[in-house]
Amino acid sequence: AQKVTQAQTEISVVEKEDVTLDCVYETRDTTYYLFWYKQPPSGELVFLIRRNSFDEQNEISGRYSWNFQKSTSSFNFTITASQVVDSAVYFCALTMEYGNKLVFGAGTILRVKS
Amino acid sequence: GAVVSQHPSRVICKSGTSVKIECRSLDFQATTMFWYRQFPKQSLMLMATSNEGSKATYEQGVEKDKFLINHASLTLSTLTVTSAHPEDSSFYICSATMARDINQPQHFGDGTRLSIL
């Protein structure tokens, strides 16, 4: 069975601080895909990144960066110089087949205060 | 990019009413659509998987007679919450994918906030 654990229920930071959101996953599949989504208060899901199990390269996109480590089954997400607009719920998700159903973690509420 | 339209965005209705939610893929053919439910301050849980032209596959614990899913075309899936009660109040969100295209991720609708009084 597949499982995604986001142990941090809620994180509060002050603007301009760096923050890392943790994601640990479990799967027996050798091929799988990991995702991060942002859910602002309005409710829609905003796609941030996908990573397949064969690509362990870390990725940076502006203030966002992701650290994928298969050895620890982790796919952590770091926001550098956080801003108030980053306040949202962030979900890590897993699927064994691209385009198939997603298994979501519980989500981490990020509050960035000015 | 690919767009999924979900309608309505918000519904408030009386207990016992049936509510239909539509999920449309606007610029691609969605071979598969997924319906998720999210209770307040909780994660998204998959309710069912809907493939065009066939019966939906429901997750364990989801009542198929309560949550009717129809996927009659490659661009439209509907979720009908029959005889809705307050405990059905939740955020329902659909996603669509063209499964044969590995370059296409799941595309999510904006969700429907259902409140049953």
PDB file of C-alpha atoms in Angstrom:
ATOM      1  CA  ALA A   1       0.000   0.000   0.000  1.00  0.00           C
ATOM      2  CA  GLN A   2       1.093   3.528  -0.626  1.00  0.00           C
ATOM      3  CA  LYS A   3       1.281   6.130   2.094  1.00  0.00           C
ATOM      4  CA  VAL A   4       2.391   9.720   2.398  1.00  0.00           C
ATOM      5  CA  THR A   5       3.249  11.274   5.739  1.00  0.00           C
ATOM      6  CA  GLN A   6       3.488  14.969   6.377  1.00  0.00           C
ATOM      7  CA  ALA A   7       4.342  15.088  10.040  1.00  0.00           C
ATOM      8  CA  GLN A   8       4.151  18.867  10.343  1.00  0.00           C
ATOM      9  CA  THR A   9       0.528  19.823  10.859  1.00  0.00           C
ATOM     10  CA  GLU A  10       1.126  23.540  10.986  1.00  0.00           C
ATOM     11  CA  ILE A  11       4.139  25.814  10.646  1.00  0.00           C
ATOM     12  CA  SER A  12       4.265  29.515  11.402  1.00  0.00           C
ATOM     13  CA  VAL A  13       7.109  31.699  10.218  1.00  0.00           C
ATOM     14  CA  VAL A  14       7.821  35.363   9.876  1.00  0.00           C
ATOM     15  CA  GLU A  15       8.173  36.814   6.430  1.00  0.00           C
ATOM     16  CA  LYS A  16      11.608  36.343   4.821  1.00  0.00           C
ATOM     17  CA  GLU A  17      12.353  33.256   6.862  1.00  0.00           C
ATOM     18  CA  ASP A  18      13.182  30.035   5.062  1.00  0.00           C
ATOM     19  CA  VAL A  19      10.886  27.103   5.733  1.00  0.00           C
ATOM     20  CA  THR A  20      11.055  23.409   4.877  1.00  0.00           C
ATOM     21  CA  LEU A  21       8.030  21.194   4.588  1.00  0.00           C
ATOM     22  CA  ASP A  22       8.699  17.519   5.125  1.00  0.00           C
ATOM     23  CA  CYS A  23       7.248  14.633   3.167  1.00  0.00           C
ATOM     24  CA  VAL A  24       7.975  10.952   3.728  1.00  0.00           C
ATOM     25  CA  TYR A  25       6.435   8.321   1.513  1.00  0.00           C
ATOM     26  CA  GLU A  26       5.986   4.563   1.461  1.00  0.00           C
ATOM     27  CA  THR A  27       5.583   2.402  -1.602  1.00  0.00           C
ATOM     28  CA  ARG A  28       6.678  -0.998  -2.811  1.00  0.00           C
ATOM     29  CA  ASP A  29       6.707   0.105  -6.420  1.00  0.00           C
ATOM     30  CA  THR A  30      10.007   0.817  -8.100  1.00  0.00           C
ATOM     31  CA  THR A  31       8.380   3.324 -10.416  1.00  0.00           C
ATOM     32  CA  TYR A  32       6.354   6.070  -8.851  1.00  0.00           C
ATOM     33  CA  TYR A  33       5.709   9.782  -9.059  1.00  0.00           C
ATOM     34  CA  LEU A  34       5.732  12.402  -6.338  1.00  0.00           C
ATOM     35  CA  PHE A  35       3.976  15.736  -6.371  1.00  0.00           C
ATOM     36  CA  TRP A  36       3.597  18.884  -4.341  1.00  0.00           C
ATOM     37  CA  TYR A  37       0.417  20.942  -4.483  1.00  0.00           C
ATOM     38  CA  LYS A  38      -0.498  24.241  -2.882  1.00  0.00           C
ATOM     39  CA  GLN A  39      -4.050  24.861  -1.695  1.00  0.00           C
ATOM     40  CA  PRO A  40      -4.755  28.530  -0.905  1.00  0.00           C
ATOM     41  CA  PRO A  41      -7.801  29.504   1.187  1.00  0.00           C
ATOM     42  CA  SER A  42      -9.922  29.671  -1.973  1.00  0.00           C
ATOM     43  CA  GLY A  43      -9.590  25.892  -2.204  1.00  0.00           C
ATOM     44  CA  GLU A  44      -8.192  25.142  -5.627  1.00  0.00           C
ATOM     45  CA  LEU A  45      -5.147  22.921  -5.955  1.00  0.00           C
ATOM     46  CA  VAL A  46      -2.128  24.516  -7.543  1.00  0.00           C
ATOM     47  CA  PHE A  47       0.383  22.122  -9.056  1.00  0.00           C
ATOM     48  CA  LEU A  48       3.949  22.902  -7.974  1.00  0.00           C
ATOM     49  CA  ILE A  49       6.156  20.024  -9.043  1.00  0.00           C
ATOM     50  CA  ARG A  50       6.286  16.377 -10.026  1.00  0.00           C
ATOM     51  CA  ARG A  51       9.235  14.061  -9.731  1.00  0.00           C
ATOM     52  CA  ASN A  52       9.579  10.468 -10.920  1.00  0.00           C
ATOM     53  CA  SER A  53      11.401   7.823  -8.949  1.00  0.00           C
ATOM     54  CA  PHE A  54      14.282   7.657 -11.400  1.00  0.00           C
ATOM     55  CA  ASP A  55      15.132  11.302 -11.191  1.00  0.00           C
ATOM     56  CA  GLU A  56      16.788  12.186  -7.933  1.00  0.00           C
ATOM     57  CA  GLN A  57      18.047  15.535  -9.042  1.00  0.00           C
ATOM     58  CA  ASN A  58      17.054  18.340  -6.781  1.00  0.00           C
ATOM     59  CA  GLU A  59      15.150  21.146  -8.377  1.00  0.00           C
ATOM     60  CA  ILE A  60      14.980  24.850  -7.828  1.00  0.00           C
ATOM     61  CA  SER A  61      12.287  27.139  -9.162  1.00  0.00           C
ATOM     62  CA  GLY A  62      12.614  30.687  -7.975  1.00  0.00           C
ATOM     63  CA  ARG A  63      12.161  30.672  -4.208  1.00  0.00           C
ATOM     64  CA  TYR A  64      11.047  27.032  -4.227  1.00  0.00           C
ATOM     65  CA  SER A  65      13.354  24.053  -4.059  1.00  0.00           C
ATOM     66  CA  TRP A  66      12.809  20.348  -3.629  1.00  0.00           C
ATOM     67  CA  ASN A  67      15.073  17.695  -2.169  1.00  0.00           C
ATOM     68  CA  PHE A  68      14.280  14.141  -3.265  1.00  0.00           C
ATOM     69  CA  GLN A  69      16.141  11.379  -1.434  1.00  0.00           C
ATOM     70  CA  LYS A  70      15.182   7.805  -2.211  1.00  0.00           C
ATOM     71  CA  SER A  71      17.451   6.479   0.532  1.00  0.00           C
ATOM     72  CA  THR A  72      15.220   8.069   3.145  1.00  0.00           C
ATOM     73  CA  SER A  73      11.999   8.035   1.073  1.00  0.00           C
ATOM     74  CA  SER A  74      11.682  11.761   1.465  1.00  0.00           C
ATOM     75  CA  PHE A  75      10.663  14.560  -0.838  1.00  0.00           C
ATOM     76  CA  ASN A  76      11.048  17.789   1.099  1.00  0.00           C
ATOM     77  CA  PHE A  77      10.030  21.231  -0.064  1.00  0.00           C
ATOM     78  CA  THR A  78      11.805  24.435   0.908  1.00  0.00           C
ATOM     79  CA  ILE A  79      10.564  27.964   0.462  1.00  0.00           C
ATOM     80  CA  THR A  80      13.304  30.548   0.671  1.00  0.00           C
ATOM     81  CA  ALA A  81      12.540  34.069   1.900  1.00  0.00           C
ATOM     82  CA  SER A  82       8.916  33.252   2.580  1.00  0.00           C
ATOM     83  CA  GLN A  83       6.194  35.742   1.778  1.00  0.00           C
ATOM     84  CA  VAL A  84       2.694  36.234   3.127  1.00  0.00           C
ATOM     85  CA  VAL A  85       1.298  34.988  -0.189  1.00  0.00           C
ATOM     86  CA  ASP A  86       2.915  31.628   0.523  1.00  0.00           C
ATOM     87  CA  SER A  87       0.385  31.065   3.307  1.00  0.00           C
ATOM     88  CA  ALA A  88      -1.610  28.014   2.294  1.00  0.00           C
ATOM     89  CA  VAL A  89      -1.959  24.307   2.867  1.00  0.00           C
ATOM     90  CA  TYR A  90       0.689  22.276   1.084  1.00  0.00           C
ATOM     91  CA  PHE A  91       0.101  18.682   0.087  1.00  0.00           C
ATOM     92  CA  CYS A  92       2.591  16.051  -0.903  1.00  0.00           C
ATOM     93  CA  ALA A  93       1.145  13.278  -3.067  1.00  0.00           C
ATOM     94  CA  LEU A  94       2.198   9.964  -4.584  1.00  0.00           C
ATOM     95  CA  THR A  95       1.073   7.785  -7.446  1.00  0.00           C
ATOM     96  CA  MET A  96       2.501   4.628  -8.901  1.00  0.00           C
ATOM     97  CA  GLU A  97       1.351   5.383 -12.407  1.00  0.00           C
ATOM     98  CA  TYR A  98       1.449   8.745 -14.040  1.00  0.00           C
ATOM     99  CA  GLY A  99      -2.101   9.932 -14.541  1.00  0.00           C
ATOM    100  CA  ASN A 100      -3.439   7.530 -11.947  1.00  0.00           C
ATOM    101  CA  LYS A 101      -5.121   8.313  -8.636  1.00  0.00           C
ATOM    102  CA  LEU A 102      -3.124  10.262  -6.119  1.00  0.00           C
ATOM    103  CA  VAL A 103      -2.509   9.398  -2.496  1.00  0.00           C
ATOM    104  CA  PHE A 104      -2.243  12.613  -0.543  1.00  0.00           C
ATOM    105  CA  GLY A 105      -0.493  13.365   2.703  1.00  0.00           C
ATOM    106  CA  ALA A 106      -2.421  15.064   5.478  1.00  0.00           C
ATOM    107  CA  GLY A 107      -1.141  18.456   4.433  1.00  0.00           C
ATOM    108  CA  THR A 108       0.888  21.120   6.205  1.00  0.00           C
ATOM    109  CA  ILE A 109      -0.650  24.485   6.983  1.00  0.00           C
ATOM    110  CA  LEU A 110       1.917  27.207   6.411  1.00  0.00           C
ATOM    111  CA  ARG A 111       1.270  30.598   7.967  1.00  0.00           C
ATOM    112  CA  VAL A 112       3.614  33.396   7.006  1.00  0.00           C
ATOM    113  CA  LYS A 113       3.259  36.483   9.150  1.00  0.00           C
ATOM    114  CA  SER A 114       4.358  39.940   8.112  1.00  0.00           C
TER     115      SER A 114
ATOM    116  CA  GLY B   1      -2.488  24.602 -20.564  1.00  0.00           C
ATOM    117  CA  ALA B   2      -5.174  22.039 -19.916  1.00  0.00           C
ATOM    118  CA  VAL B   3      -8.174  23.293 -17.996  1.00  0.00           C
ATOM    119  CA  VAL B   4     -10.743  21.476 -15.928  1.00  0.00           C
ATOM    120  CA  SER B   5     -13.936  23.312 -15.126  1.00  0.00           C
ATOM    121  CA  GLN B   6     -15.971  22.285 -12.107  1.00  0.00           C
ATOM    122  CA  HIS B   7     -19.453  23.586 -11.512  1.00  0.00           C
ATOM    123  CA  PRO B   8     -20.976  24.793  -9.285  1.00  0.00           C
ATOM    124  CA  SER B   9     -18.283  26.236  -7.072  1.00  0.00           C
ATOM    125  CA  ARG B  10     -20.577  26.446  -4.072  1.00  0.00           C
ATOM    126  CA  VAL B  11     -23.877  24.868  -3.160  1.00  0.00           C
ATOM    127  CA  ILE B  12     -26.033  25.417  -0.114  1.00  0.00           C
ATOM    128  CA  CYS B  13     -29.178  23.328   0.079  1.00  0.00           C
ATOM    129  CA  LYS B  14     -31.603  21.660   2.407  1.00  0.00           C
ATOM    130  CA  SER B  15     -31.242  18.162   3.762  1.00  0.00           C
ATOM    131  CA  GLY B  16     -32.761  15.577   1.469  1.00  0.00           C
ATOM    132  CA  THR B  17     -31.901  17.400  -1.723  1.00  0.00           C
ATOM    133  CA  SER B  18     -29.891  15.738  -4.467  1.00  0.00           C
ATOM    134  CA  VAL B  19     -26.985  17.766  -5.783  1.00  0.00           C
ATOM    135  CA  LYS B  20     -25.199  17.337  -9.097  1.00  0.00           C
ATOM    136  CA  ILE B  21     -21.621  18.486  -9.603  1.00  0.00           C
ATOM    137  CA  GLU B  22     -20.122  18.674 -13.077  1.00  0.00           C
ATOM    138  CA  CYS B  23     -16.499  18.242 -14.037  1.00  0.00           C
ATOM    139  CA  ARG B  24     -15.513  19.178 -17.588  1.00  0.00           C
ATOM    140  CA  SER B  25     -12.201  18.980 -19.374  1.00  0.00           C
ATOM    141  CA  LEU B  26     -12.230  22.004 -21.630  1.00  0.00           C
ATOM    142  CA  ASP B  27      -9.412  21.409 -24.050  1.00  0.00           C
ATOM    143  CA  PHE B  28      -8.501  17.764 -23.847  1.00  0.00           C
ATOM    144  CA  GLN B  29     -10.169  14.388 -23.791  1.00  0.00           C
ATOM    145  CA  ALA B  30     -10.183  12.962 -20.302  1.00  0.00           C
ATOM    146  CA  THR B  31     -10.117   9.194 -20.394  1.00  0.00           C
ATOM    147  CA  THR B  32     -10.149   9.104 -16.631  1.00  0.00           C
ATOM    148  CA  MET B  33     -11.599  11.403 -14.020  1.00  0.00           C
ATOM    149  CA  PHE B  34     -11.185  11.203 -10.274  1.00  0.00           C
ATOM    150  CA  TRP B  35     -13.449  12.487  -7.543  1.00  0.00           C
ATOM    151  CA  TYR B  36     -11.957  13.491  -4.216  1.00  0.00           C
ATOM    152  CA  ARG B  37     -13.573  14.682  -1.000  1.00  0.00           C
ATOM    153  CA  GLN B  38     -11.979  16.946   1.546  1.00  0.00           C
ATOM    154  CA  PHE B  39     -13.481  17.514   4.976  1.00  0.00           C
ATOM    155  CA  PRO B  40     -12.515  20.735   6.779  1.00  0.00           C
ATOM    156  CA  LYS B  41      -8.872  20.816   7.757  1.00  0.00           C
ATOM    157  CA  GLN B  42      -8.295  17.353   6.384  1.00  0.00           C
ATOM    158  CA  SER B  43      -6.609  15.856   3.382  1.00  0.00           C
ATOM    159  CA  LEU B  44      -8.096  14.896   0.059  1.00  0.00           C
ATOM    160  CA  MET B  45      -9.468  11.389  -0.034  1.00  0.00           C
ATOM    161  CA  LEU B  46     -10.235   9.618  -3.265  1.00  0.00           C
ATOM    162  CA  MET B  47     -13.880   8.658  -3.588  1.00  0.00           C
ATOM    163  CA  ALA B  48     -13.986   7.053  -6.991  1.00  0.00           C
ATOM    164  CA  THR B  49     -12.283   6.636 -10.323  1.00  0.00           C
ATOM    165  CA  SER B  50     -14.357   7.216 -13.405  1.00  0.00           C
ATOM    166  CA  ASN B  51     -13.430   5.919 -16.849  1.00  0.00           C
ATOM    167  CA  GLU B  52     -15.350   7.101 -19.867  1.00  0.00           C
ATOM    168  CA  GLY B  53     -18.059   4.684 -20.900  1.00  0.00           C
ATOM    169  CA  SER B  54     -17.738   2.345 -17.944  1.00  0.00           C
ATOM    170  CA  LYS B  55     -18.914   2.113 -14.370  1.00  0.00           C
ATOM    171  CA  ALA B  56     -17.012   4.042 -11.771  1.00  0.00           C
ATOM    172  CA  THR B  57     -14.729   2.262  -9.322  1.00  0.00           C
ATOM    173  CA  TYR B  58     -15.445   3.320  -5.781  1.00  0.00           C
ATOM    174  CA  GLU B  59     -12.997   3.348  -2.897  1.00  0.00           C
ATOM    175  CA  GLN B  60     -13.727   1.288   0.154  1.00  0.00           C
ATOM    176  CA  GLY B  61     -16.292   2.901   2.381  1.00  0.00           C
ATOM    177  CA  VAL B  62     -17.814   5.129  -0.290  1.00  0.00           C
ATOM    178  CA  GLU B  63     -21.461   4.357  -0.946  1.00  0.00           C
ATOM    179  CA  LYS B  64     -22.004   4.055  -4.680  1.00  0.00           C
ATOM    180  CA  ASP B  65     -25.759   4.486  -4.318  1.00  0.00           C
ATOM    181  CA  LYS B  66     -25.199   7.680  -2.396  1.00  0.00           C
ATOM    182  CA  PHE B  67     -22.597   9.158  -4.717  1.00  0.00           C
ATOM    183  CA  LEU B  68     -23.635   8.503  -8.290  1.00  0.00           C
ATOM    184  CA  ILE B  69     -20.951   9.048 -10.884  1.00  0.00           C
ATOM    185  CA  ASN B  70     -21.545   9.281 -14.600  1.00  0.00           C
ATOM    186  CA  HIS B  71     -18.803   9.642 -17.187  1.00  0.00           C
ATOM    187  CA  ALA B  72     -20.765   9.619 -20.403  1.00  0.00           C
ATOM    188  CA  SER B  73     -18.301  11.468 -22.580  1.00  0.00           C
ATOM    189  CA  LEU B  74     -14.582  12.160 -22.764  1.00  0.00           C
ATOM    190  CA  THR B  75     -15.096  15.693 -21.514  1.00  0.00           C
ATOM    191  CA  LEU B  76     -17.714  15.366 -18.799  1.00  0.00           C
ATOM    192  CA  SER B  77     -18.128  13.499 -15.552  1.00  0.00           C
ATOM    193  CA  THR B  78     -20.844  14.196 -13.015  1.00  0.00           C
ATOM    194  CA  LEU B  79     -21.106  13.405  -9.334  1.00  0.00           C
ATOM    195  CA  THR B  80     -24.589  13.356  -7.854  1.00  0.00           C
ATOM    196  CA  VAL B  81     -24.937  13.367  -4.094  1.00  0.00           C
ATOM    197  CA  THR B  82     -28.339  11.793  -3.583  1.00  0.00           C
ATOM    198  CA  SER B  83     -30.559  12.751  -0.650  1.00  0.00           C
ATOM    199  CA  ALA B  84     -27.774  14.816   0.848  1.00  0.00           C
ATOM    200  CA  HIS B  85     -27.514  15.194   4.611  1.00  0.00           C
ATOM    201  CA  PRO B  86     -25.402  17.526   6.783  1.00  0.00           C
ATOM    202  CA  GLU B  87     -22.664  14.905   7.096  1.00  0.00           C
ATOM    203  CA  ASP B  88     -22.195  15.097   3.330  1.00  0.00           C
ATOM    204  CA  SER B  89     -21.118  18.717   3.652  1.00  0.00           C
ATOM    205  CA  SER B  90     -17.610  18.826   2.305  1.00  0.00           C
ATOM    206  CA  PHE B  91     -15.340  20.136  -0.427  1.00  0.00           C
ATOM    207  CA  TYR B  92     -15.547  17.973  -3.528  1.00  0.00           C
ATOM    208  CA  ILE B  93     -12.854  18.257  -6.154  1.00  0.00           C
ATOM    209  CA  CYS B  94     -12.435  16.459  -9.434  1.00  0.00           C
ATOM    210  CA  SER B  95      -9.402  15.827 -11.549  1.00  0.00           C
ATOM    211  CA  ALA B  96      -9.036  14.675 -15.119  1.00  0.00           C
ATOM    212  CA  THR B  97      -6.280  12.975 -16.990  1.00  0.00           C
ATOM    213  CA  MET B  98      -5.530  11.719 -20.446  1.00  0.00           C
ATOM    214  CA  ALA B  99      -3.941   8.573 -19.154  1.00  0.00           C
ATOM    215  CA  ARG B 100      -2.281   7.556 -22.377  1.00  0.00           C
ATOM    216  CA  ASP B 101      -0.225  10.714 -22.440  1.00  0.00           C
ATOM    217  CA  ILE B 102       2.486  10.446 -19.827  1.00  0.00           C
ATOM    218  CA  ASN B 103       3.294  14.097 -20.273  1.00  0.00           C
ATOM    219  CA  GLN B 104      -0.082  15.114 -18.967  1.00  0.00           C
ATOM    220  CA  PRO B 105      -0.420  15.372 -15.214  1.00  0.00           C
ATOM    221  CA  GLN B 106      -3.757  15.288 -13.476  1.00  0.00           C
ATOM    222  CA  HIS B 107      -5.604  18.539 -13.906  1.00  0.00           C
ATOM    223  CA  PHE B 108      -7.790  19.577 -11.009  1.00  0.00           C
ATOM    224  CA  GLY B 109     -11.007  21.523 -11.031  1.00  0.00           C
ATOM    225  CA  ASP B 110     -11.422  24.385  -8.580  1.00  0.00           C
ATOM    226  CA  GLY B 111     -13.669  22.336  -6.325  1.00  0.00           C
ATOM    227  CA  THR B 112     -17.243  22.525  -5.093  1.00  0.00           C
ATOM    228  CA  ARG B 113     -18.028  23.517  -1.554  1.00  0.00           C
ATOM    229  CA  LEU B 114     -21.202  21.697  -0.544  1.00  0.00           C
ATOM    230  CA  SER B 115     -23.113  22.787   2.535  1.00  0.00           C
ATOM    231  CA  ILE B 116     -26.210  20.857   3.587  1.00  0.00           C
ATOM    232  CA  LEU B 117     -28.449  22.596   6.088  1.00  0.00           C
TER     233      LEU B 117
END
